[in-house]
Coordinates of C-alpha atoms and ligand atoms in Angstrom, one line a residue:
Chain A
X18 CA -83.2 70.6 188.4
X19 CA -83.9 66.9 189.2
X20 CA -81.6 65.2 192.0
X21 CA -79.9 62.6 189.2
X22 CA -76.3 62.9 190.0
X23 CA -73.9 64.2 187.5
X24 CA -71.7 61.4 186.7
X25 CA -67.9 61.7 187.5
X26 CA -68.7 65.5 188.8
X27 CA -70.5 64.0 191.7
X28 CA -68.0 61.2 192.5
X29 CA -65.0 63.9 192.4
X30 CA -66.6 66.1 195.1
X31 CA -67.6 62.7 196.8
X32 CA -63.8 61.7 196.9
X33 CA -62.8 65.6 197.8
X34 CA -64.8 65.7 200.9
X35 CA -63.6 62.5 201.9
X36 CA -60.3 63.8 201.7
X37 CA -59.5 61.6 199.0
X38 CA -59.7 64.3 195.7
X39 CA -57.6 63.0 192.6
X40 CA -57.5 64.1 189.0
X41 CA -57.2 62.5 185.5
X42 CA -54.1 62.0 184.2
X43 CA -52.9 60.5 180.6
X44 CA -50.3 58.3 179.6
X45 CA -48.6 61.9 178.5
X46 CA -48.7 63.4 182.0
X47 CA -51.8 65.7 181.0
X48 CA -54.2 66.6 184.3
X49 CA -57.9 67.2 183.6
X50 CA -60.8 66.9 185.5
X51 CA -63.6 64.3 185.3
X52 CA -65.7 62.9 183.4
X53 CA -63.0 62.2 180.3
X54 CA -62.9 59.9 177.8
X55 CA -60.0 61.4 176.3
X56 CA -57.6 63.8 177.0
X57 CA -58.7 67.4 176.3
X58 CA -54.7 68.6 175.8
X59 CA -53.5 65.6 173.7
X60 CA -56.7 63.3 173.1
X61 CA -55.3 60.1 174.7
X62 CA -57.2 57.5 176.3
X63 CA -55.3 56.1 178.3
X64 CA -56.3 58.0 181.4
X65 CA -56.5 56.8 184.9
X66 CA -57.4 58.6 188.5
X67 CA -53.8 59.4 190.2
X68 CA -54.2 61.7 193.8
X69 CA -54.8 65.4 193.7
X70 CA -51.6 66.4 195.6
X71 CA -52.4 67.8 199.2
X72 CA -51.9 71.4 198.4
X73 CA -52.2 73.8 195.6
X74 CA -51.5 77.2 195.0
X75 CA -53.7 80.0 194.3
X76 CA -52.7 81.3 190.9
X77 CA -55.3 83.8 190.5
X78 CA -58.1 84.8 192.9
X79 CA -61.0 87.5 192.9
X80 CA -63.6 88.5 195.6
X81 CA -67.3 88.6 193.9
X82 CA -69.2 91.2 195.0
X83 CA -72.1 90.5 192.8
X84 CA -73.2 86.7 192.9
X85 CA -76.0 84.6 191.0
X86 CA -79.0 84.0 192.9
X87 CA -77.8 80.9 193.9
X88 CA -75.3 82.4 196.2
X89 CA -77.2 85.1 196.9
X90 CA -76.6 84.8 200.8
X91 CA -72.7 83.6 200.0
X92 CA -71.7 87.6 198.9
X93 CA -69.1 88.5 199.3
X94 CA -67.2 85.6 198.3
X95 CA -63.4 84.6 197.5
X96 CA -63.1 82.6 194.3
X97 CA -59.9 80.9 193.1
X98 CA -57.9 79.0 190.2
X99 CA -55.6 76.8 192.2
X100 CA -52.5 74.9 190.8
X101 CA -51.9 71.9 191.8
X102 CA -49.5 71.0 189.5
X103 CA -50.4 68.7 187.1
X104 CA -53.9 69.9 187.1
X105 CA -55.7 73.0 188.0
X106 CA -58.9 73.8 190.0
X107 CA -61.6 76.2 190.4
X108 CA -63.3 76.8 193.7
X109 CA -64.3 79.1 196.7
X110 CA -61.6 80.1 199.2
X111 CA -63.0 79.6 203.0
X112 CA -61.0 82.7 204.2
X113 CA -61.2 86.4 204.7
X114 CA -60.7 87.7 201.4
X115 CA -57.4 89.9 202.6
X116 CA -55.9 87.1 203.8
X117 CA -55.7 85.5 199.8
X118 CA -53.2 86.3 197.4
X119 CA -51.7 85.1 194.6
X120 CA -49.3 82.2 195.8
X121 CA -51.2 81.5 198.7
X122 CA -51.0 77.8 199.5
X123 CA -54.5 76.1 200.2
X124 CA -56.2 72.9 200.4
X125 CA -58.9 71.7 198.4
X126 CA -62.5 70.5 200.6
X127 CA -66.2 70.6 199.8
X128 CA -68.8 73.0 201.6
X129 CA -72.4 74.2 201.0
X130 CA -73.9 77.5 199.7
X131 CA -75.2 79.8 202.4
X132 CA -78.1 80.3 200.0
X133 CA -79.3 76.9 198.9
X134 CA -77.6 74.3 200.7
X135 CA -75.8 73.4 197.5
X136 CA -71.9 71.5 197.9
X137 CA -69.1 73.1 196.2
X138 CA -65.4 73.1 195.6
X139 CA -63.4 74.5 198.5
X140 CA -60.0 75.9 199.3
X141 CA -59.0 76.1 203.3
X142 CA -55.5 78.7 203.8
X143 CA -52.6 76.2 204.4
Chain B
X2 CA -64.1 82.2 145.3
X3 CA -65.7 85.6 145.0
X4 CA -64.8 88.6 147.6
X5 CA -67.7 89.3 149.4
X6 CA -69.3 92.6 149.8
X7 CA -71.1 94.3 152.6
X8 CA -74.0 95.5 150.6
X9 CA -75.9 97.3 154.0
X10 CA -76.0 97.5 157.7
X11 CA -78.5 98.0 159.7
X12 CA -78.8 98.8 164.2
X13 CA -81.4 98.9 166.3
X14 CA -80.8 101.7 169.3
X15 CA -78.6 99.7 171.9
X16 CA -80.2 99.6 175.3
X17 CA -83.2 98.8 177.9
X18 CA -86.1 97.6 175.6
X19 CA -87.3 95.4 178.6
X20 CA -90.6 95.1 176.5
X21 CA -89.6 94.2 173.2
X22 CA -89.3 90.6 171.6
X23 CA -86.0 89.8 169.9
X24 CA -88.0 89.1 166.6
X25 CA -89.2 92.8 166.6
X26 CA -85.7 94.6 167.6
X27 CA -84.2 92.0 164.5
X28 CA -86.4 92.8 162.3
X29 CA -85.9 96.8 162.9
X30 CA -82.2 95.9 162.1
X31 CA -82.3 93.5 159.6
X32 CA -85.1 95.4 157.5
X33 CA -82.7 99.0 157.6
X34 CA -80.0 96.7 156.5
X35 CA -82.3 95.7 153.7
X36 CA -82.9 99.6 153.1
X37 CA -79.1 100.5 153.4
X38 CA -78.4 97.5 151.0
X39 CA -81.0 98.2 148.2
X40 CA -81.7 95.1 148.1
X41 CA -85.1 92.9 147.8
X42 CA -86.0 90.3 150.7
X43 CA -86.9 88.0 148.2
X44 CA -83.1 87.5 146.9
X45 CA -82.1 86.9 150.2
X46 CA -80.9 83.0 150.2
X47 CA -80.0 82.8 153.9
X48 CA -80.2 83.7 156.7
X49 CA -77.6 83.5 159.6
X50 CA -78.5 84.6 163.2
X51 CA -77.1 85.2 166.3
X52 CA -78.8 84.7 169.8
X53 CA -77.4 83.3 173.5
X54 CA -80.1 83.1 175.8
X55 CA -83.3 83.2 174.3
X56 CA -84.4 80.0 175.7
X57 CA -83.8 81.6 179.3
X58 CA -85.3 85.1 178.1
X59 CA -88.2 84.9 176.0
X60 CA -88.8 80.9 176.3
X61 CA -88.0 80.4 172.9
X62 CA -85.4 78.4 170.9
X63 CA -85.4 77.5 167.3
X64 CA -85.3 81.1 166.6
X65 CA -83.4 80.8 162.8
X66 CA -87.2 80.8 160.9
X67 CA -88.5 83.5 163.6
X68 CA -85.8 86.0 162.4
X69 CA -86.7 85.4 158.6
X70 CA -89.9 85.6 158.9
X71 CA -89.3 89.2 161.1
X72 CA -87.8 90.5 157.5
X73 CA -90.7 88.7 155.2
X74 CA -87.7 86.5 153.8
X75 CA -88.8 83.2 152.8
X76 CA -85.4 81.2 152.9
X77 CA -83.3 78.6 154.6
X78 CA -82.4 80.1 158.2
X79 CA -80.2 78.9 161.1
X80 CA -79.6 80.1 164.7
X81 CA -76.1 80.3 165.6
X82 CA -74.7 80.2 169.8
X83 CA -71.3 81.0 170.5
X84 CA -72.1 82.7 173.6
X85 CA -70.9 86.6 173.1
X86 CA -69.7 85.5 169.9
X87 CA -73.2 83.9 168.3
X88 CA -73.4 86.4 165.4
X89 CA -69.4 86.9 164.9
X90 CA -69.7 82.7 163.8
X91 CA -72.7 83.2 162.1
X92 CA -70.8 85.7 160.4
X93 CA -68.1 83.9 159.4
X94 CA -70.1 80.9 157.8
X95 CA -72.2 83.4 155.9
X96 CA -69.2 84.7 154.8
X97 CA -67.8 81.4 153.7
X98 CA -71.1 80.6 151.8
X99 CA -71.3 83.5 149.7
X100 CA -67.3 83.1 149.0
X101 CA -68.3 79.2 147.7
X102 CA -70.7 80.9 145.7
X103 CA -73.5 78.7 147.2
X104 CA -75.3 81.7 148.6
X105 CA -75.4 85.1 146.5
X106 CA -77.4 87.3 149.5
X107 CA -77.2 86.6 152.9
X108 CA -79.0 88.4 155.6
X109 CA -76.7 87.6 158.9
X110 CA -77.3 89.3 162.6
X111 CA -78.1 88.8 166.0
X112 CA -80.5 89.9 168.6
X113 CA -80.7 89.9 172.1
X114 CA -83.5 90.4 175.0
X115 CA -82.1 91.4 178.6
X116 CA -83.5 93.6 180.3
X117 CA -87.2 91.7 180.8
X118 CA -85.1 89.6 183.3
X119 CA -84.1 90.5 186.8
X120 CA -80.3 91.6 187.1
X121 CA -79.7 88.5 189.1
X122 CA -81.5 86.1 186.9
X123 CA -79.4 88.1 183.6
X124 CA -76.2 87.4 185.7
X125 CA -77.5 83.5 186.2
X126 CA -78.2 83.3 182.3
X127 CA -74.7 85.3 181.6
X128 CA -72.9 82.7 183.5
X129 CA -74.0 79.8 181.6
X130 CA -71.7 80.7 179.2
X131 CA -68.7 79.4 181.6
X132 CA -67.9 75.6 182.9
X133 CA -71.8 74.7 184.9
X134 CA -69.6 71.8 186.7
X135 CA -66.4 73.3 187.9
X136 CA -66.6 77.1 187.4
X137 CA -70.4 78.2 187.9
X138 CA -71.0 76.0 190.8
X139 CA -68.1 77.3 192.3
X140 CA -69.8 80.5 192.7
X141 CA -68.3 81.8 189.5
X142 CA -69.9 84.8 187.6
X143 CA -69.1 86.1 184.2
X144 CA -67.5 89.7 186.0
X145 CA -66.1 86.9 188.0
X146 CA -63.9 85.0 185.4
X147 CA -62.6 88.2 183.8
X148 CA -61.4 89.5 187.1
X149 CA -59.4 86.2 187.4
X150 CA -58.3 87.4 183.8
X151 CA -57.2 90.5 185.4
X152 CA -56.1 89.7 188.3
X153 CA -53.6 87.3 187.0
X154 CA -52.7 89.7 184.4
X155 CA -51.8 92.2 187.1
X156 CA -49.6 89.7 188.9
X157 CA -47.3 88.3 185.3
X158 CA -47.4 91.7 183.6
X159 CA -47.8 94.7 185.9
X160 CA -50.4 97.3 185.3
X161 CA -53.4 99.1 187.6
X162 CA -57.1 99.8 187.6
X163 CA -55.9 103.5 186.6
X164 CA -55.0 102.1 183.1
X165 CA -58.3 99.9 183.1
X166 CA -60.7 103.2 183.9
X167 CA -58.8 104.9 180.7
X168 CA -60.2 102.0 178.4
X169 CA -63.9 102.8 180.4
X170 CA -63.3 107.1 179.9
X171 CA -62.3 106.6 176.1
X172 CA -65.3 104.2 175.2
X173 CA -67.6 106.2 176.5
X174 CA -66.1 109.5 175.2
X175 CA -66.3 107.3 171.8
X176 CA -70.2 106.8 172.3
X177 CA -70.9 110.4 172.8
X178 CA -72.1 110.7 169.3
X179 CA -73.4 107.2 168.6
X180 CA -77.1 107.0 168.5
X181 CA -77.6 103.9 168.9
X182 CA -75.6 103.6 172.3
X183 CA -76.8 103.0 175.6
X184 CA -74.5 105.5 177.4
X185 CA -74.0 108.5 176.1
X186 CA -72.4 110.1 179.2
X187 CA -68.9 110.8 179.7
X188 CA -67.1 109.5 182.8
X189 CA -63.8 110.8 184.3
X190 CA -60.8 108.0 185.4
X191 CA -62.3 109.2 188.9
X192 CA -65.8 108.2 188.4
X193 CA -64.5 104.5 186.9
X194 CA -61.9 104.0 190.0
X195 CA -64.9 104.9 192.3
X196 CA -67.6 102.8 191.3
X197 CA -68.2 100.0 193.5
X198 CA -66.6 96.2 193.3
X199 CA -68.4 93.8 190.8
X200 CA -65.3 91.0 191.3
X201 CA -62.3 92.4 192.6
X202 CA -60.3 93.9 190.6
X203 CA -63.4 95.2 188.6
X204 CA -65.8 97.4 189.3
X205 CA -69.0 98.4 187.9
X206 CA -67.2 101.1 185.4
X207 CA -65.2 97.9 184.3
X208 CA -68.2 96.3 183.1
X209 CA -70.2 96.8 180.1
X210 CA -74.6 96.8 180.9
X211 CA -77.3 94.6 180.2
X212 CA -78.3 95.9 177.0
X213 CA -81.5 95.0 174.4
X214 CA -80.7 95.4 170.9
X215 CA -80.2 94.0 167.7
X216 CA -78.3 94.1 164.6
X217 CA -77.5 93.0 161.0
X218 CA -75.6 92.9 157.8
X219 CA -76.5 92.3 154.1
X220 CA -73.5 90.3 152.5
X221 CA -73.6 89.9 148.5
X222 CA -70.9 87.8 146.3
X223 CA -69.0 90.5 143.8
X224 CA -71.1 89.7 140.8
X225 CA -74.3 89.9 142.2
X226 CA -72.6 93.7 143.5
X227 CA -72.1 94.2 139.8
X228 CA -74.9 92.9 138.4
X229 CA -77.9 94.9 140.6
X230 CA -75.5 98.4 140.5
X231 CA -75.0 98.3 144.2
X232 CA -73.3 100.6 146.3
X233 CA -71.0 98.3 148.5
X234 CA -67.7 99.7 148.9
X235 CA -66.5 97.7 151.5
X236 CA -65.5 93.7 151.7
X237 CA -65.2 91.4 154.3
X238 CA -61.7 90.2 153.3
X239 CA -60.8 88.1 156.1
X240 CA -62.3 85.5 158.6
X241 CA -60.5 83.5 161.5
X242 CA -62.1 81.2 164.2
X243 CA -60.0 80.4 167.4
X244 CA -61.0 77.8 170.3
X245 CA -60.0 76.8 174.0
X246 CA -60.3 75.2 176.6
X247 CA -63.8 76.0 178.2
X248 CA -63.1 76.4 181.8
X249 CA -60.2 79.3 181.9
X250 CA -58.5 76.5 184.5
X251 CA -57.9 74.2 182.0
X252 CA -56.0 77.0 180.0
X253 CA -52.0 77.3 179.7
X254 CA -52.5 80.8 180.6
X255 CA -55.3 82.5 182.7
X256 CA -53.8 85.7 181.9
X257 CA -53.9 85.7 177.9
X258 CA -56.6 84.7 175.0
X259 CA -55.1 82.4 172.8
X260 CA -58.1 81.5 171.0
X261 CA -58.3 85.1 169.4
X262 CA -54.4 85.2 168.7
X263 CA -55.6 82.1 166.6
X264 CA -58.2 83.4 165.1
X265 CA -56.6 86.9 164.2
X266 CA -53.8 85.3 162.7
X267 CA -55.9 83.3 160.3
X268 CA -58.1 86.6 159.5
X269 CA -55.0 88.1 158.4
X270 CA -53.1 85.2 156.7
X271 CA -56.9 85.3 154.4
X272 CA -57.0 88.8 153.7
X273 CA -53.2 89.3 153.3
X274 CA -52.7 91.9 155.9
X275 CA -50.9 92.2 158.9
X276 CA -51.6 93.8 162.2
X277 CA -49.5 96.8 161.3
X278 CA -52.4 97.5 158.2
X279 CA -54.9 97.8 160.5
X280 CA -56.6 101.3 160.4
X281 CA -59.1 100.9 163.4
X282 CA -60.7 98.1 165.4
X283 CA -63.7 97.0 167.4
X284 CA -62.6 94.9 170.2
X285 CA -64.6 92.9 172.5
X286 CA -64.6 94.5 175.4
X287 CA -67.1 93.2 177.9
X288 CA -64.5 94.3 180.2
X289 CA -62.1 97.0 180.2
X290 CA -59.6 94.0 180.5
X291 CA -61.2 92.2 177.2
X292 CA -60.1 95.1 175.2
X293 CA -56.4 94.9 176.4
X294 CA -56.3 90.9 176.1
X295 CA -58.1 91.6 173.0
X296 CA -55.4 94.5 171.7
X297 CA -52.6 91.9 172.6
X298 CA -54.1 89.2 170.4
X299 CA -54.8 91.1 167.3
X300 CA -50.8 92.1 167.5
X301 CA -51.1 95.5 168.0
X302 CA -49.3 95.3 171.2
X303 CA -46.4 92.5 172.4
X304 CA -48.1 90.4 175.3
X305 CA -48.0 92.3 178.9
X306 CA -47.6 96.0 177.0
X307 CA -51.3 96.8 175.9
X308 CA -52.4 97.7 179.0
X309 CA -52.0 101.2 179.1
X310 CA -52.6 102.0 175.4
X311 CA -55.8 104.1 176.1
X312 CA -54.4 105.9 179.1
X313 CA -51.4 106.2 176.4
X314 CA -53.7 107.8 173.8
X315 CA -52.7 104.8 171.5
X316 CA -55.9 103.9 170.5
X317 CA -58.1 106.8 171.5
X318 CA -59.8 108.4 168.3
X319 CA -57.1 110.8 167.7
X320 CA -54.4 108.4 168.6
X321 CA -52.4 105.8 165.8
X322 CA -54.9 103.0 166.1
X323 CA -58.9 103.7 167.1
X324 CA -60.3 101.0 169.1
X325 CA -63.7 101.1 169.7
X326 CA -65.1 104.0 168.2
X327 CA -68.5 102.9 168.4
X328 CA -68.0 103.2 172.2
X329 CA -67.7 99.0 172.4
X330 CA -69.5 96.9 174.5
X331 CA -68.8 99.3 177.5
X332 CA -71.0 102.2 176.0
X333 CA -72.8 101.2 173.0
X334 CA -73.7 98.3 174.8
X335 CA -73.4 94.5 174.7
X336 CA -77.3 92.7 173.9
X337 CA -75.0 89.5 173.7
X338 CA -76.3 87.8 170.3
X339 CA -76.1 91.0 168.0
X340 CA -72.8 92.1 169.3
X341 CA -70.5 90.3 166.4
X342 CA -72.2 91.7 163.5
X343 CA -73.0 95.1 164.7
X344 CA -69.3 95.8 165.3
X345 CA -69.3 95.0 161.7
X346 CA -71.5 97.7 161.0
X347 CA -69.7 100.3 162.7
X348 CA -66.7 99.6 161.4
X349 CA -68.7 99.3 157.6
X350 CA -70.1 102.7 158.3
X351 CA -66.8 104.0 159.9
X352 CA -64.8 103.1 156.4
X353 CA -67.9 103.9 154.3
X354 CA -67.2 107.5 155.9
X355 CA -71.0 107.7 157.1
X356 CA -70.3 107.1 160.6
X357 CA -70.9 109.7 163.7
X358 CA -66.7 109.3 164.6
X359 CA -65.9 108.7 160.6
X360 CA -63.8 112.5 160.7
X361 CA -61.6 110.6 163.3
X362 CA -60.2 108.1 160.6
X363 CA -61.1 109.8 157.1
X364 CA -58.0 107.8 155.7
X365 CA -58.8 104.3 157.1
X366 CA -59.3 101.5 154.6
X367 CA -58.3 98.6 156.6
X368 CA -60.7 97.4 159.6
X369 CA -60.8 94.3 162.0
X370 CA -63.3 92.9 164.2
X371 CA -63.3 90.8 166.9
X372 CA -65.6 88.9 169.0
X373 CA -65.3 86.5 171.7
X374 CA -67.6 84.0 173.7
X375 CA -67.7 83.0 177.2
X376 CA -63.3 83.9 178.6
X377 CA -62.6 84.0 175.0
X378 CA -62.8 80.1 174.6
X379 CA -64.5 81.1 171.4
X380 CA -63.3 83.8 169.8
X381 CA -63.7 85.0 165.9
X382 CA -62.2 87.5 163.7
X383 CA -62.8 89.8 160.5
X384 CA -60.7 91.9 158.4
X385 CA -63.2 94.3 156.1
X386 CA -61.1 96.4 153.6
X387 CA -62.6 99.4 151.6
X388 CA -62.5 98.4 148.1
X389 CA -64.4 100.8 146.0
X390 CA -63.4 104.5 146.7
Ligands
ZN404 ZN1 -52.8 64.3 177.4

């Protein structure tokens, strides 16, 4: 992989580990995540960037036992589907895995990959 | 519109062929399905074929005029990638040319090589098959996305990884018999609920193996049937293709598979059955929790209440409604690309009455398949009737 940045990907971690995360939203209330042109639940496109809301909770959550190379040194590892309401969001759960449960509240932030140094999505226990 | 017929079938053994190419394993399938059909290559019109990671596996895309030239067919050929479900859509649009009458014999399968990578590289290339942005560089595996399946399934509907081993025990007692499985090993509710943790709440017995293999299916219009004297007693009756949402957090639901309810509804509404017809099923079950989302969706079971129909004896092969008879993905094996259309040739042989398990339904007539790609964002569905005593 080459280091060319992954429009509106890149920019929303950018803005999530500056503490400033937000989400797409149409005129119809839909949440998604970016890039969109149009929405992917009612195809407007009229979208703008409103603020993810501080705190989601975990709606589902597994520990992965067996990674991909890429997080090779990362196993075991908590990974979540957090709702934050309007929209929902996938990422790794900084905690000891007994301590996550469905309904847990978290809050979203970016850290690396033990293995590669790579950023990804992040939940921290609230 | 003419019914279409399933004129042969053909399976390579299901399992670890680290050393040979997906053009050889297809062409072992597709040529006995040429054998089983009676039929010449040179009437074949088309050819539909199945394959997921072939560019990652063997270096090799445009693999459509690879796989006819594996049977000596000298025809228009396409690869079709669905993820899980490449050969169940390549299915489906063979079946829809042959029912236009633009095609009159159409070869469609799948094959798949696995096993030449390293588990960790297979569980990279698996994974693909999910959201790269938000889902796989969240540290997401495929095991990984079905457990969030599970787990959430678990929390809105109850049930325990005691009813999810059952589904593991009966496939595997299902494959016992099945030549061309992988596992032909029984294994107790104990042995499942003791393996170790792929993605919490599955473990390894949860899972179905990285499996070689290949597979295929002669289709013919009705006249054509007529007209050469074949034997080809059973018809694919009914197609449906459902879609979602890619990454499962964009779903409504993490917990249920919409896209097959979709496409089993449409299936049905074409052949003009209903879920209470159906004889016997093949289900996707990557997972022992894919066959119970999968059982929900085709209506066999209300939403929340399929979870327990194995350890029920619902749908084990002397129960009301055999799923999986072939063993499924869990035992026979799942060599991702070949997986649609060869659990449309179990279920051709298991109506035929030429099937290892046949004794178990000797009075089925009414079959359904379904196949799904990636959490089921793709997901495609057949009903095959028996026709012709
Ligand atoms: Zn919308």
């Amino acid at each position: 992989m080459s280091d060319v940045r992954d429009a509106g990907y890149d920019d929303f971690v950018d803005a999530l580990a500056d503490g400033e995360g937000y989400y797409v939203e149409c005129d119809e209330g839909h949440g998604s995540l970016p890039p969109r042109r149009a929405c992917p639940h009612c195809a407007s496109r009229d979208l703008s960037e409103e603020p993810l809301p501080e705190t989601g909770t975990v709606e589902s959550c597994t520990e992965i036992h067996v990674p991909t190379p890429s997080f090779a040194d990362d196993a075991p590892y908590v990974v979540a589907v957090v709702d934050f309401g309007p929209v929902r969001v996938t990422g790794q759960v900084l905690a000891d895995p007994e301590d996550v449960e469905i309904g847990s509240t978290v809050a979203p932030t970016v850290t690396e990959t033990a293995t590669e140094g790579d950023r990804l999505v992040a939940f921290e226990l609230r | 519109m003419t019914n279409v017929r399933v004129a042969g079938v053909g399976l390579t053994h299901f399992g670890h062929h680290p050393e040979r190419t997906s053009r050889d394993l297809f062409a072992e399938a597709g040529l006995s399905a040429l054998d089983d059909a009676d039929v010449a290559a040179g009437d074949v019109e088309s050819v539909y074929y199945g394959n997921f990671m072939g560019e990652l596996s063997e270096h090799q895309g445009h693999q459509g005029p690879l796989a006819a030239e594996a049977l000596g067919v000298d025809a228009p050929a396409t690869r079709y990638e669905s993820a899980c479900a490449s050969s169940g859509v390549a299915l489906r649009q063979a079946v829809r040319d042959v029912r236009n009458g633009e095609v009159d014999v159409a070869v469609v399968g799948g094959a798949e090589r696995m096993n030449n990578l390293e588990t960790a590289e297979s569980t990279e290339a698996l994974a693909i098959a999910a959201d790269d942005l938000y889902e796989v560089r969240a540290g997401m595996t495929f095991p990984g996305a079905y457990a969030l399946m599970a787990s959430a399934y678990f929390e809105q509907f109850g049930g325990s990884r005691e009813d999810l081993a059952h589904v593991a025990v009966k496939n595997h007692a299902n494959a016992l018999g099945n030549d061309h499985a992988q596992y032909q090993k029984e294994i107790t509710v104990e042995d499942a609920m003791e393996s170790p943790p792929v993605a919490s709440p599955l473990h390894l017995y949860d899972a179905c193996p990285v499996t070689d293999g290949a597979s295929a299916v002669v289709l013919v219009g009705e006249a054509y049937a007529e007209s050469e004297d074949l034997d080809a007693p059973v018809a694919v009756t009914g197609t449906g293709q459902g879609g979602d949402k890619m990454a499962l957090h964009d779903r409504e639901d993490v917990a249920t598979s919409p896209a097959a309810t979709d496409a089993a509804e449409e299936a049905y509404e074409d052949a003009g059955v209903s879920a209470d017809d159906v004889d016997l099923a093949e289900v996707h079950d990557c997972f022992t929790i894919a066959e119970v989302l999968a059982t929900e969706s085709l209506g066999f079971f209300e939403t929340g209440e399929g979870v327990d129909a194995a350890r029920r004896g619902v749908t084990t092969s002397d129960g009301d409604l055999p799923v999986n008879l072939s063993g499924g993905l869990k035992a026979k094996g799942h060599p991702v690309g070949a997986t649609g259309t060869s659990q449309v040739a179990e279920l051709t042989k298991l109506l035929r009455g030429d099937h290892v398990n046949s004794e178990h339904v000797p009075d089925a007539t009414t079959a359904v398949a379904h196949n799904a790609g990636g959490t089921v964002a793709s997901a495609v569905v057949h009903v095959l009737e028996e026709v012709e005593a």
